[in-house]
Amino acid sequence: MTFTEPLLSVVDLTMTFPGRRRSAPVRAVDGVTFHVAAGETLGLVGESGCGKSTTGRMIVRLLEPTAGSVTYDGRDISHLSQRELKPLRQDLQMVFQDPHSSLNPRQTVARIISDPLLVQGGSAADARKRVAELMELVGLIPEHIDRYPHEFSGGQAQRIGIARALATGPRLVVADEPVSALDVSVQAQIVNLMDRLQRELGLAYLFIAHDLSVVKRVCDRVAVMYLGRIVEIGPKERVYAAPAHPYTRALLSAVPLPDPAAERARERITLHGDLPSPAAPPPGCAFHPRCPKAQEVCRTGTPALRRMEPGAARQVACHFPEAA
Amino acid sequence: MGAPEPVLSVRDLTVTFPTPHGPVRAVDGLGFDVRRGETLGIVGESGSGKSVTSLAVMGLHTGASVSGSISLGGRELTGLPERELNRLRGRKMAMIFQDPLSSLHPYYTVGEQIAEHHRVHFGSGRKAARERAVEALAEVGIPDPRRRAREYPHQFSGGMRQRVMIAMALVCEPDLLLADEPTTALDVTVQAQILELIARVQEERGLAVIMITHDLGVVARVAHEVLVMYGGRAVERADVDTLFAVPAHPYTRGLLDSLPRLDDSDDEPLRAIPGSPPSLLAPAPGCAFAPRCPRLADAPAQERARCETELPLLDGPAGLPQVLDSSPKLSASFEQGGPPCTGGTPMVACHFPAYEGVAP
């Protein structure tokens, strides 16, 4: 494998939100490191409060990280000003979870999709033509260009959100739970659409989701987060076939399979307790209070994200990882 | 095998809402039974009428007209005066909702809220009811129940709140539990805990459970029998093994095919169902699924006309026994001790049902 500069590198990324009044500050993301190559999809999975959305928002710089760096195409963008960010916004786009609340109800589809183009200095006439092309690209009927968001179903509205993200020809799209608000029968349409767009346009995705089955379908590599940290990252085939972190194992075994016979035959690892609050994470390995394998060292030492073996693509942050 | 009397029996249930754009029939001619110790899974997408059904069973519709028959332990509920219903709600049947935080009162401790049920239905004293509330919290696996009973809902995590809801639902020992998307708002590891809890109390008490969900994985895990809804109507009803192994309705089949699966190895595109769920404002005269149906798309014009104009009825279709014999997956799952089907023959509402099995 030849070494190529990744499109996006995130190193030791940290976000600390100040606590309200007397409460302690919340470290939502704590030293996250990964990279995304051009044209690749990295899945970021974890349960609510694990910091996956905050990570995504720092990458598109809707949030400014408190520590660490985001390097896009060789340039550190972690502390750029809004003015300096503006040209970069063509390259870095985002798709949100709830299609209806992320589209302005008082604007037509034409206006919504052309906004990014106009902001970047395009002319109104060109923009309208481009909107029609984009609508066609994402499977909408271009004649609907002057309709309002409420006239579209959830799946169609998400297509509008995707068209808006693609308007400026980005190379990296951060998709934050893009299908979780959609009905099952429509989810598959959007997953297929995102797949096709990636192939046609050479997009890289950071795909943030809690649904492990969806992530498995769309991603090349997957990173599992727990309480602000990555606990395991690696090629999807390896992570899903032989999860090394006990949390990944538990997470995978908790997903209900749509197959009654397999469900009955299955051995499940049920985690006890709830996710601890990120405002007061447990000492040592944050997962130790729920971990079936926890030992003394887990209560005191925070495990670093390490390669499973020298040169291995998979990294895991556990004192006692499962053998690969 | 003589099937025991159902705890709940629903026949020809129809719920119509008046709206400024005309009446909307959210549930249309629905029928099902639930027996002791059994779980009926009701699956469907948003707007399919599954939650409207559960509210109708609980008698919680105020603005809608409800017709048909709902019989709980042999007693007819439709048309029952509010006073009578109040005696049954929480006592004979109880419900848990998707969002436990908005279903709990923020000003009262969880202990008070659970105890209130017991006092209302059994006329028990304050102290005895409190004691019962603490026991109920312990039973649903809340650690340190005596202390937690004195806490307010906001002091509980999402999973713990849902346990509180379950404790509240079970404190008067109902015969029927309606669970409307009880784990949808929860994380997957917490969902597993809650599903296990419901299964455990069901087994201990022989509870009849209706599990309403959009998640086919949850249904596969907990249900004995499954009712698939689409556009306010039942499109298919079968025991869980038959439904997942040889779905007869093209919608059920499409749903199963379109799911990304953990146990899948291929990376082909998902087989999505084109189009979107129907509007109930202007229902088509024929099958609600017709505009999205792949079987229809391939059918000759004459058959197509039938699907577009004639409403298919939920009927026991011919030809299933042969399929059962010829489906190794299904017979294997029965040998593994799959639940016996007490709900009768599988039924499907389709002019052209086919037992083709799901894509491998």
mmCIF file of C-alpha atoms in Angstrom, chain B residues 28-351:
data_model
loop_
_atom_site.group_PDB
_atom_site.id
_atom_site.type_symbol
_atom_site.label_atom_id
_atom_site.label_comp_id
_atom_site.label_asym_id
_atom_site.label_seq_id
_atom_site.Cartn_x
_atom_site.Cartn_y
_atom_site.Cartn_z
ATOM 1 C CA ASP B 28 -59.790 -0.059 9.169
ATOM 2 C CA GLY B 29 -61.403 -3.409 9.915
ATOM 3 C CA LEU B 30 -58.676 -4.765 12.173
ATOM 4 C CA GLY B 31 -59.030 -8.030 14.049
ATOM 5 C CA PHE B 32 -56.702 -10.023 16.321
ATOM 6 C CA ASP B 33 -56.527 -12.076 19.540
ATOM 7 C CA VAL B 34 -53.937 -12.134 22.301
ATOM 8 C CA ARG B 35 -53.692 -15.006 24.771
ATOM 9 C CA ARG B 36 -52.154 -15.446 28.210
ATOM 10 C CA GLY B 37 -48.402 -15.689 28.127
ATOM 11 C CA GLU B 38 -48.271 -14.707 24.476
ATOM 12 C CA THR B 39 -46.860 -11.693 22.730
ATOM 13 C CA LEU B 40 -48.503 -10.252 19.670
ATOM 14 C CA GLY B 41 -46.140 -8.037 17.722
ATOM 15 C CA ILE B 42 -47.782 -5.281 15.690
ATOM 16 C CA VAL B 43 -45.369 -3.920 13.089
ATOM 17 C CA GLY B 44 -45.796 -1.115 10.650
ATOM 18 C CA GLU B 45 -44.336 2.175 9.575
ATOM 19 C CA SER B 46 -45.403 5.617 10.710
ATOM 20 C CA GLY B 47 -49.040 6.213 9.878
ATOM 21 C CA SER B 48 -49.855 2.525 9.548
ATOM 22 C CA GLY B 49 -52.273 2.760 12.476
ATOM 23 C CA LYS B 50 -50.417 0.693 15.051
ATOM 24 C CA SER B 51 -50.443 3.287 17.838
ATOM 25 C CA VAL B 52 -54.012 4.312 17.050
ATOM 26 C CA THR B 53 -54.937 0.667 17.563
ATOM 27 C CA SER B 54 -53.353 0.526 20.995
ATOM 28 C CA LEU B 55 -55.022 3.754 22.095
ATOM 29 C CA ALA B 56 -58.357 2.384 20.907
ATOM 30 C CA VAL B 57 -57.886 -0.747 23.017
ATOM 31 C CA MET B 58 -57.157 1.425 26.049
ATOM 32 C CA GLY B 59 -60.194 3.577 25.229
ATOM 33 C CA LEU B 60 -58.045 6.682 25.066
ATOM 34 C CA HIS B 61 -59.421 8.204 21.877
ATOM 35 C CA THR B 62 -61.408 11.335 22.585
ATOM 36 C CA GLY B 63 -61.864 12.956 19.192
ATOM 37 C CA ALA B 64 -62.148 9.845 17.056
ATOM 38 C CA SER B 65 -65.031 7.546 16.415
ATOM 39 C CA VAL B 66 -64.233 3.942 17.278
ATOM 40 C CA SER B 67 -66.364 1.098 15.997
ATOM 41 C CA GLY B 68 -66.078 -2.662 16.061
ATOM 42 C CA SER B 69 -65.592 -4.899 19.036
ATOM 43 C CA ILE B 70 -62.856 -4.914 21.688
ATOM 44 C CA SER B 71 -63.358 -7.614 24.248
ATOM 45 C CA LEU B 72 -61.110 -7.928 27.309
ATOM 46 C CA GLY B 73 -61.527 -11.124 29.299
ATOM 47 C CA GLY B 74 -64.942 -11.572 27.736
ATOM 48 C CA ARG B 75 -66.090 -8.034 28.514
ATOM 49 C CA GLU B 76 -66.983 -5.674 25.693
ATOM 50 C CA LEU B 77 -65.079 -2.376 25.970
ATOM 51 C CA THR B 78 -66.459 -0.359 23.066
ATOM 52 C CA GLY B 79 -69.263 1.869 24.227
ATOM 53 C CA LEU B 80 -68.375 1.360 27.882
ATOM 54 C CA PRO B 81 -68.825 4.546 29.942
ATOM 55 C CA GLU B 82 -65.660 6.364 31.033
ATOM 56 C CA ARG B 83 -66.231 5.426 34.694
ATOM 57 C CA GLU B 84 -66.191 1.745 33.871
ATOM 58 C CA LEU B 85 -63.145 2.100 31.651
ATOM 59 C CA ASN B 86 -61.297 3.885 34.428
ATOM 60 C CA ARG B 87 -61.735 0.812 36.581
ATOM 61 C CA LEU B 88 -60.163 -1.380 33.920
ATOM 62 C CA ARG B 89 -57.328 0.870 32.771
ATOM 63 C CA GLY B 90 -54.294 0.233 34.904
ATOM 64 C CA ARG B 91 -56.076 -2.683 36.588
ATOM 65 C CA LYS B 92 -56.865 -5.218 33.858
ATOM 66 C CA MET B 93 -54.851 -3.621 31.095
ATOM 67 C CA ALA B 94 -51.903 -1.279 31.263
ATOM 68 C CA MET B 95 -49.793 0.543 28.744
ATOM 69 C CA ILE B 96 -46.218 1.729 28.458
ATOM 70 C CA PHE B 97 -45.165 4.372 25.981
ATOM 71 C CA GLN B 98 -42.188 5.283 23.866
ATOM 72 C CA ASP B 99 -41.047 8.282 25.864
ATOM 73 C CA PRO B 100 -41.092 7.525 29.578
ATOM 74 C CA LEU B 101 -40.086 11.052 30.553
ATOM 75 C CA SER B 102 -43.166 12.636 29.041
ATOM 76 C CA SER B 103 -45.398 9.907 30.455
ATOM 77 C CA LEU B 104 -44.263 10.464 34.049
ATOM 78 C CA HIS B 105 -45.352 13.440 36.126
ATOM 79 C CA PRO B 106 -42.363 15.661 36.856
ATOM 80 C CA TYR B 107 -43.770 17.026 40.177
ATOM 81 C CA TYR B 108 -44.319 13.727 41.967
ATOM 82 C CA THR B 109 -41.800 11.160 43.112
ATOM 83 C CA VAL B 110 -41.910 7.901 41.194
ATOM 84 C CA GLY B 111 -42.940 6.103 44.378
ATOM 85 C CA GLU B 112 -46.003 8.333 44.764
ATOM 86 C CA GLN B 113 -46.938 7.822 41.135
ATOM 87 C CA ILE B 114 -46.765 4.058 41.369
ATOM 88 C CA ALA B 115 -48.537 4.000 44.730
ATOM 89 C CA GLU B 116 -51.380 6.100 43.368
ATOM 90 C CA HIS B 117 -52.334 3.281 41.002
ATOM 91 C CA HIS B 118 -52.555 0.828 43.836
ATOM 92 C CA ARG B 119 -54.604 3.166 46.022
ATOM 93 C CA VAL B 120 -57.052 3.986 43.248
ATOM 94 C CA HIS B 121 -57.644 0.423 42.166
ATOM 95 C CA PHE B 122 -57.405 -1.443 45.465
ATOM 96 C CA GLY B 123 -58.368 1.295 47.913
ATOM 97 C CA SER B 124 -55.226 0.492 49.870
ATOM 98 C CA GLY B 125 -53.802 2.817 52.507
ATOM 99 C CA ARG B 126 -51.010 5.259 51.803
ATOM 100 C CA LYS B 127 -48.437 3.215 53.619
ATOM 101 C CA ALA B 128 -49.358 -0.146 52.133
ATOM 102 C CA ALA B 129 -49.408 1.356 48.641
ATOM 103 C CA ARG B 130 -45.955 2.876 49.149
ATOM 104 C CA GLU B 131 -44.645 -0.460 50.283
ATOM 105 C CA ARG B 132 -46.113 -2.055 47.173
ATOM 106 C CA ALA B 133 -44.450 0.623 45.011
ATOM 107 C CA VAL B 134 -41.047 -0.158 46.510
ATOM 108 C CA GLU B 135 -41.608 -3.855 45.834
ATOM 109 C CA ALA B 136 -42.628 -3.072 42.267
ATOM 110 C CA LEU B 137 -39.454 -1.038 41.712
ATOM 111 C CA ALA B 138 -37.375 -3.877 43.101
ATOM 112 C CA GLU B 139 -39.130 -6.327 40.830
ATOM 113 C CA VAL B 140 -38.179 -4.407 37.688
ATOM 114 C CA GLY B 141 -34.539 -4.389 38.717
ATOM 115 C CA ILE B 142 -34.075 -0.882 40.075
ATOM 116 C CA PRO B 143 -31.252 -0.989 42.594
ATOM 117 C CA ASP B 144 -31.863 0.536 46.027
ATOM 118 C CA PRO B 145 -35.640 0.787 45.422
ATOM 119 C CA ARG B 146 -36.537 2.313 48.800
ATOM 120 C CA ARG B 147 -34.353 5.335 48.191
ATOM 121 C CA ARG B 148 -35.178 5.637 44.488
ATOM 122 C CA ALA B 149 -38.912 5.600 45.213
ATOM 123 C CA ARG B 150 -38.424 9.007 46.801
ATOM 124 C CA GLU B 151 -36.764 10.466 43.717
ATOM 125 C CA TYR B 152 -38.295 12.372 40.810
ATOM 126 C CA PRO B 153 -38.414 11.177 37.178
ATOM 127 C CA HIS B 154 -35.662 13.564 36.033
ATOM 128 C CA GLN B 155 -33.249 11.848 38.407
ATOM 129 C CA PHE B 156 -33.564 8.603 36.453
ATOM 130 C CA SER B 157 -31.829 7.629 33.205
ATOM 131 C CA GLY B 158 -33.897 6.718 30.141
ATOM 132 C CA GLY B 159 -33.660 2.990 30.740
ATOM 133 C CA MET B 160 -34.459 3.347 34.440
ATOM 134 C CA ARG B 161 -37.479 5.519 33.611
ATOM 135 C CA GLN B 162 -38.816 2.844 31.325
ATOM 136 C CA ARG B 163 -38.384 0.380 34.213
ATOM 137 C CA VAL B 164 -40.404 2.759 36.379
ATOM 138 C CA MET B 165 -43.127 2.796 33.713
ATOM 139 C CA ILE B 166 -43.142 -0.987 33.669
ATOM 140 C CA ALA B 167 -43.312 -1.101 37.472
ATOM 141 C CA MET B 168 -46.261 1.281 37.347
ATOM 142 C CA ALA B 169 -48.001 -0.741 34.654
ATOM 143 C CA LEU B 170 -47.587 -3.980 36.574
ATOM 144 C CA VAL B 171 -48.299 -2.851 40.121
ATOM 145 C CA CYS B 172 -52.008 -3.741 39.847
ATOM 146 C CA GLU B 173 -51.224 -7.045 38.143
ATOM 147 C CA PRO B 174 -53.026 -6.520 34.856
ATOM 148 C CA ASP B 175 -53.779 -9.334 32.424
ATOM 149 C CA LEU B 176 -52.754 -7.362 29.372
ATOM 150 C CA LEU B 177 -49.750 -5.120 28.763
ATOM 151 C CA LEU B 178 -49.652 -2.828 25.750
ATOM 152 C CA ALA B 179 -46.150 -1.672 24.934
ATOM 153 C CA ASP B 180 -46.047 1.049 22.299
ATOM 154 C CA GLU B 181 -42.470 1.326 20.960
ATOM 155 C CA PRO B 182 -41.135 0.831 24.499
ATOM 156 C CA THR B 183 -37.493 0.691 23.449
ATOM 157 C CA THR B 184 -37.368 3.031 20.466
ATOM 158 C CA ALA B 185 -36.016 5.954 22.485
ATOM 159 C CA LEU B 186 -33.420 3.782 24.203
ATOM 160 C CA ASP B 187 -29.900 2.810 23.285
ATOM 161 C CA VAL B 188 -29.419 -0.668 21.955
ATOM 162 C CA THR B 189 -27.707 -2.090 25.057
ATOM 163 C CA VAL B 190 -30.463 -0.661 27.267
ATOM 164 C CA GLN B 191 -33.109 -1.896 24.838
ATOM 165 C CA ALA B 192 -31.808 -5.418 25.351
ATOM 166 C CA GLN B 193 -32.249 -5.024 29.125
ATOM 167 C CA ILE B 194 -35.823 -3.752 28.821
ATOM 168 C CA LEU B 195 -36.866 -6.488 26.392
ATOM 169 C CA GLU B 196 -35.418 -9.064 28.761
ATOM 170 C CA LEU B 197 -37.319 -7.525 31.653
ATOM 171 C CA ILE B 198 -40.648 -7.611 29.785
ATOM 172 C CA ALA B 199 -40.023 -11.232 28.787
ATOM 173 C CA ARG B 200 -39.257 -12.156 32.393
ATOM 174 C CA VAL B 201 -42.372 -10.585 33.940
ATOM 175 C CA GLN B 202 -44.450 -12.047 31.148
ATOM 176 C CA GLU B 203 -43.214 -15.507 31.966
ATOM 177 C CA GLU B 204 -43.652 -15.066 35.710
ATOM 178 C CA ARG B 205 -47.201 -13.767 35.470
ATOM 179 C CA GLY B 206 -48.516 -15.238 32.245
ATOM 180 C CA LEU B 207 -49.130 -11.740 30.947
ATOM 181 C CA ALA B 208 -50.582 -11.173 27.500
ATOM 182 C CA VAL B 209 -48.432 -8.589 25.721
ATOM 183 C CA ILE B 210 -48.986 -6.465 22.647
ATOM 184 C CA MET B 211 -45.657 -5.154 21.405
ATOM 185 C CA ILE B 212 -46.021 -2.316 18.946
ATOM 186 C CA THR B 213 -42.856 -1.499 17.055
ATOM 187 C CA HIS B 214 -41.403 -0.561 13.708
ATOM 188 C CA ASP B 215 -38.339 -2.700 14.380
ATOM 189 C CA LEU B 216 -38.562 -6.156 12.829
ATOM 190 C CA GLY B 217 -35.595 -7.263 14.902
ATOM 191 C CA VAL B 218 -37.479 -6.534 18.123
ATOM 192 C CA VAL B 219 -40.482 -8.450 16.807
ATOM 193 C CA ALA B 220 -38.315 -11.421 15.889
ATOM 194 C CA ARG B 221 -36.893 -11.400 19.397
ATOM 195 C CA VAL B 222 -40.068 -11.148 21.471
ATOM 196 C CA ALA B 223 -43.202 -11.949 19.486
ATOM 197 C CA HIS B 224 -45.047 -15.248 19.167
ATOM 198 C CA GLU B 225 -47.471 -13.942 16.618
ATOM 199 C CA VAL B 226 -47.099 -10.956 14.308
ATOM 200 C CA LEU B 227 -49.581 -8.602 12.701
ATOM 201 C CA VAL B 228 -48.203 -6.452 9.893
ATOM 202 C CA MET B 229 -50.069 -3.208 9.268
ATOM 203 C CA TYR B 230 -50.021 -0.980 6.233
ATOM 204 C CA GLY B 231 -52.204 2.055 5.610
ATOM 205 C CA GLY B 232 -54.461 1.292 8.583
ATOM 206 C CA ARG B 233 -55.174 -2.319 7.644
ATOM 207 C CA ALA B 234 -53.717 -5.671 8.573
ATOM 208 C CA VAL B 235 -51.891 -7.007 5.543
ATOM 209 C CA GLU B 236 -50.542 -10.166 7.112
ATOM 210 C CA ARG B 237 -50.888 -12.153 10.298
ATOM 211 C CA ALA B 238 -48.830 -15.213 11.128
ATOM 212 C CA ASP B 239 -46.776 -16.863 13.812
ATOM 213 C CA VAL B 240 -43.353 -15.319 13.998
ATOM 214 C CA ASP B 241 -41.452 -18.169 12.333
ATOM 215 C CA THR B 242 -43.741 -18.413 9.349
ATOM 216 C CA LEU B 243 -43.809 -14.669 8.886
ATOM 217 C CA PHE B 244 -40.051 -14.266 8.802
ATOM 218 C CA ALA B 245 -39.325 -17.425 6.830
ATOM 219 C CA VAL B 246 -42.063 -17.263 4.201
ATOM 220 C CA PRO B 247 -43.717 -13.846 4.218
ATOM 221 C CA ALA B 248 -46.766 -13.984 1.954
ATOM 222 C CA HIS B 249 -47.527 -10.312 1.463
ATOM 223 C CA PRO B 250 -45.284 -8.356 -0.909
ATOM 224 C CA TYR B 251 -45.052 -5.548 1.666
ATOM 225 C CA THR B 252 -43.805 -7.867 4.426
ATOM 226 C CA ARG B 253 -41.452 -9.415 1.944
ATOM 227 C CA GLY B 254 -40.245 -5.977 0.851
ATOM 228 C CA LEU B 255 -39.658 -4.851 4.422
ATOM 229 C CA LEU B 256 -37.573 -7.907 5.210
ATOM 230 C CA ASP B 257 -35.628 -7.600 1.975
ATOM 231 C CA SER B 258 -34.895 -3.910 2.484
ATOM 232 C CA LEU B 259 -33.387 -4.317 5.951
ATOM 233 C CA PRO B 260 -29.653 -4.062 6.275
ATOM 234 C CA ARG B 261 -28.664 -7.043 8.378
ATOM 235 C CA LEU B 262 -25.815 -7.764 10.708
ATOM 236 C CA ASP B 263 -25.761 -11.376 9.536
ATOM 237 C CA ASP B 264 -25.521 -10.439 5.859
ATOM 238 C CA SER B 265 -22.292 -10.804 3.994
ATOM 239 C CA ASP B 266 -22.955 -9.300 0.568
ATOM 240 C CA ASP B 267 -22.543 -5.669 -0.322
ATOM 241 C CA GLU B 268 -25.169 -5.447 -3.013
ATOM 242 C CA PRO B 269 -27.527 -2.507 -2.913
ATOM 243 C CA LEU B 270 -30.421 -2.935 -0.512
ATOM 244 C CA ARG B 271 -33.657 -4.008 -2.142
ATOM 245 C CA ALA B 272 -35.573 -0.880 -1.297
ATOM 246 C CA ILE B 273 -39.336 -0.577 -1.660
ATOM 247 C CA PRO B 274 -39.905 2.301 -4.066
ATOM 248 C CA GLY B 275 -42.191 5.182 -3.158
ATOM 249 C CA SER B 276 -43.468 6.116 0.277
ATOM 250 C CA PRO B 277 -46.248 5.024 2.636
ATOM 251 C CA PRO B 278 -49.752 6.055 1.529
ATOM 252 C CA SER B 279 -51.730 9.065 2.657
ATOM 253 C CA LEU B 280 -54.831 8.086 4.588
ATOM 254 C CA LEU B 281 -56.708 11.179 3.448
ATOM 255 C CA ALA B 282 -57.482 9.820 0.022
ATOM 256 C CA PRO B 283 -57.218 6.041 0.274
ATOM 257 C CA ALA B 284 -57.190 4.126 -2.970
ATOM 258 C CA PRO B 285 -60.239 1.915 -3.557
ATOM 259 C CA GLY B 286 -58.052 -1.147 -3.984
ATOM 260 C CA CYS B 287 -55.006 -2.427 -2.141
ATOM 261 C CA ALA B 288 -53.133 0.387 -0.335
ATOM 262 C CA PHE B 289 -49.810 -1.162 -1.293
ATOM 263 C CA ALA B 290 -50.646 -1.370 -5.004
ATOM 264 C CA PRO B 291 -48.679 1.743 -6.077
ATOM 265 C CA ARG B 292 -45.481 0.293 -4.561
ATOM 266 C CA CYS B 293 -46.082 -3.384 -5.245
ATOM 267 C CA PRO B 294 -43.457 -5.248 -7.287
ATOM 268 C CA ARG B 295 -45.827 -8.131 -8.004
ATOM 269 C CA LEU B 296 -48.330 -5.708 -9.431
ATOM 270 C CA ALA B 297 -45.726 -4.065 -11.608
ATOM 271 C CA ASP B 298 -44.991 -7.403 -13.276
ATOM 272 C CA ALA B 299 -48.618 -8.492 -13.542
ATOM 273 C CA PRO B 300 -50.815 -8.435 -16.647
ATOM 274 C CA ALA B 301 -53.200 -5.501 -17.026
ATOM 275 C CA GLN B 302 -56.288 -7.413 -15.906
ATOM 276 C CA GLU B 303 -54.762 -8.458 -12.594
ATOM 277 C CA ARG B 304 -53.410 -4.992 -12.088
ATOM 278 C CA ALA B 305 -56.896 -3.570 -12.370
ATOM 279 C CA ARG B 306 -58.076 -5.954 -9.678
ATOM 280 C CA CYS B 307 -55.422 -4.755 -7.194
ATOM 281 C CA GLU B 308 -56.222 -1.158 -7.952
ATOM 282 C CA THR B 309 -59.971 -1.453 -7.515
ATOM 283 C CA GLU B 310 -60.718 -4.365 -5.202
ATOM 284 C CA LEU B 311 -59.808 -4.301 -1.534
ATOM 285 C CA PRO B 312 -58.030 -7.548 -0.607
ATOM 286 C CA LEU B 313 -59.376 -9.233 2.534
ATOM 287 C CA LEU B 314 -57.341 -10.847 5.263
ATOM 288 C CA ASP B 315 -57.808 -14.511 4.450
ATOM 289 C CA GLY B 316 -56.139 -17.772 5.188
ATOM 290 C CA PRO B 317 -54.486 -18.511 1.861
ATOM 291 C CA ALA B 318 -54.236 -21.877 0.239
ATOM 292 C CA GLY B 319 -50.957 -23.582 -0.324
ATOM 293 C CA LEU B 320 -49.165 -22.879 2.931
ATOM 294 C CA PRO B 321 -48.771 -26.500 4.141
ATOM 295 C CA GLN B 322 -46.778 -27.407 1.047
ATOM 296 C CA VAL B 323 -44.522 -24.445 1.678
ATOM 297 C CA LEU B 324 -44.000 -25.485 5.272
ATOM 298 C CA ASP B 325 -42.894 -28.889 4.056
ATOM 299 C CA SER B 326 -40.574 -27.461 1.481
ATOM 300 C CA SER B 327 -38.938 -24.753 3.592
ATOM 301 C CA PRO B 328 -35.963 -26.271 5.390
ATOM 302 C CA LYS B 329 -35.330 -23.023 7.245
ATOM 303 C CA LEU B 330 -38.831 -22.971 8.672
ATOM 304 C CA SER B 331 -38.976 -26.623 9.669
ATOM 305 C CA ALA B 332 -35.555 -26.253 11.278
ATOM 306 C CA SER B 333 -36.788 -23.361 13.317
ATOM 307 C CA PHE B 334 -39.846 -25.327 14.468
ATOM 308 C CA GLU B 335 -37.605 -28.193 15.539
ATOM 309 C CA GLN B 336 -35.579 -25.783 17.605
ATOM 310 C CA GLY B 337 -38.637 -25.277 19.763
ATOM 311 C CA GLY B 338 -40.233 -22.343 18.053
ATOM 312 C CA PRO B 339 -43.452 -21.152 19.618
ATOM 313 C CA PRO B 340 -46.508 -23.117 18.551
ATOM 314 C CA CYS B 341 -48.928 -21.084 16.578
ATOM 315 C CA THR B 342 -52.125 -20.787 18.559
ATOM 316 C CA GLY B 343 -53.446 -17.930 16.524
ATOM 317 C CA GLY B 344 -54.667 -20.179 13.730
ATOM 318 C CA THR B 345 -53.545 -20.282 10.157
ATOM 319 C CA PRO B 346 -51.407 -17.506 8.759
ATOM 320 C CA MET B 347 -53.477 -14.962 6.907
ATOM 321 C CA VAL B 348 -52.678 -12.457 4.246
ATOM 322 C CA ALA B 349 -54.570 -9.616 2.597
ATOM 323 C CA CYS B 350 -53.298 -9.823 -0.951
ATOM 324 C CA HIS B 351 -54.841 -10.841 -4.259
#
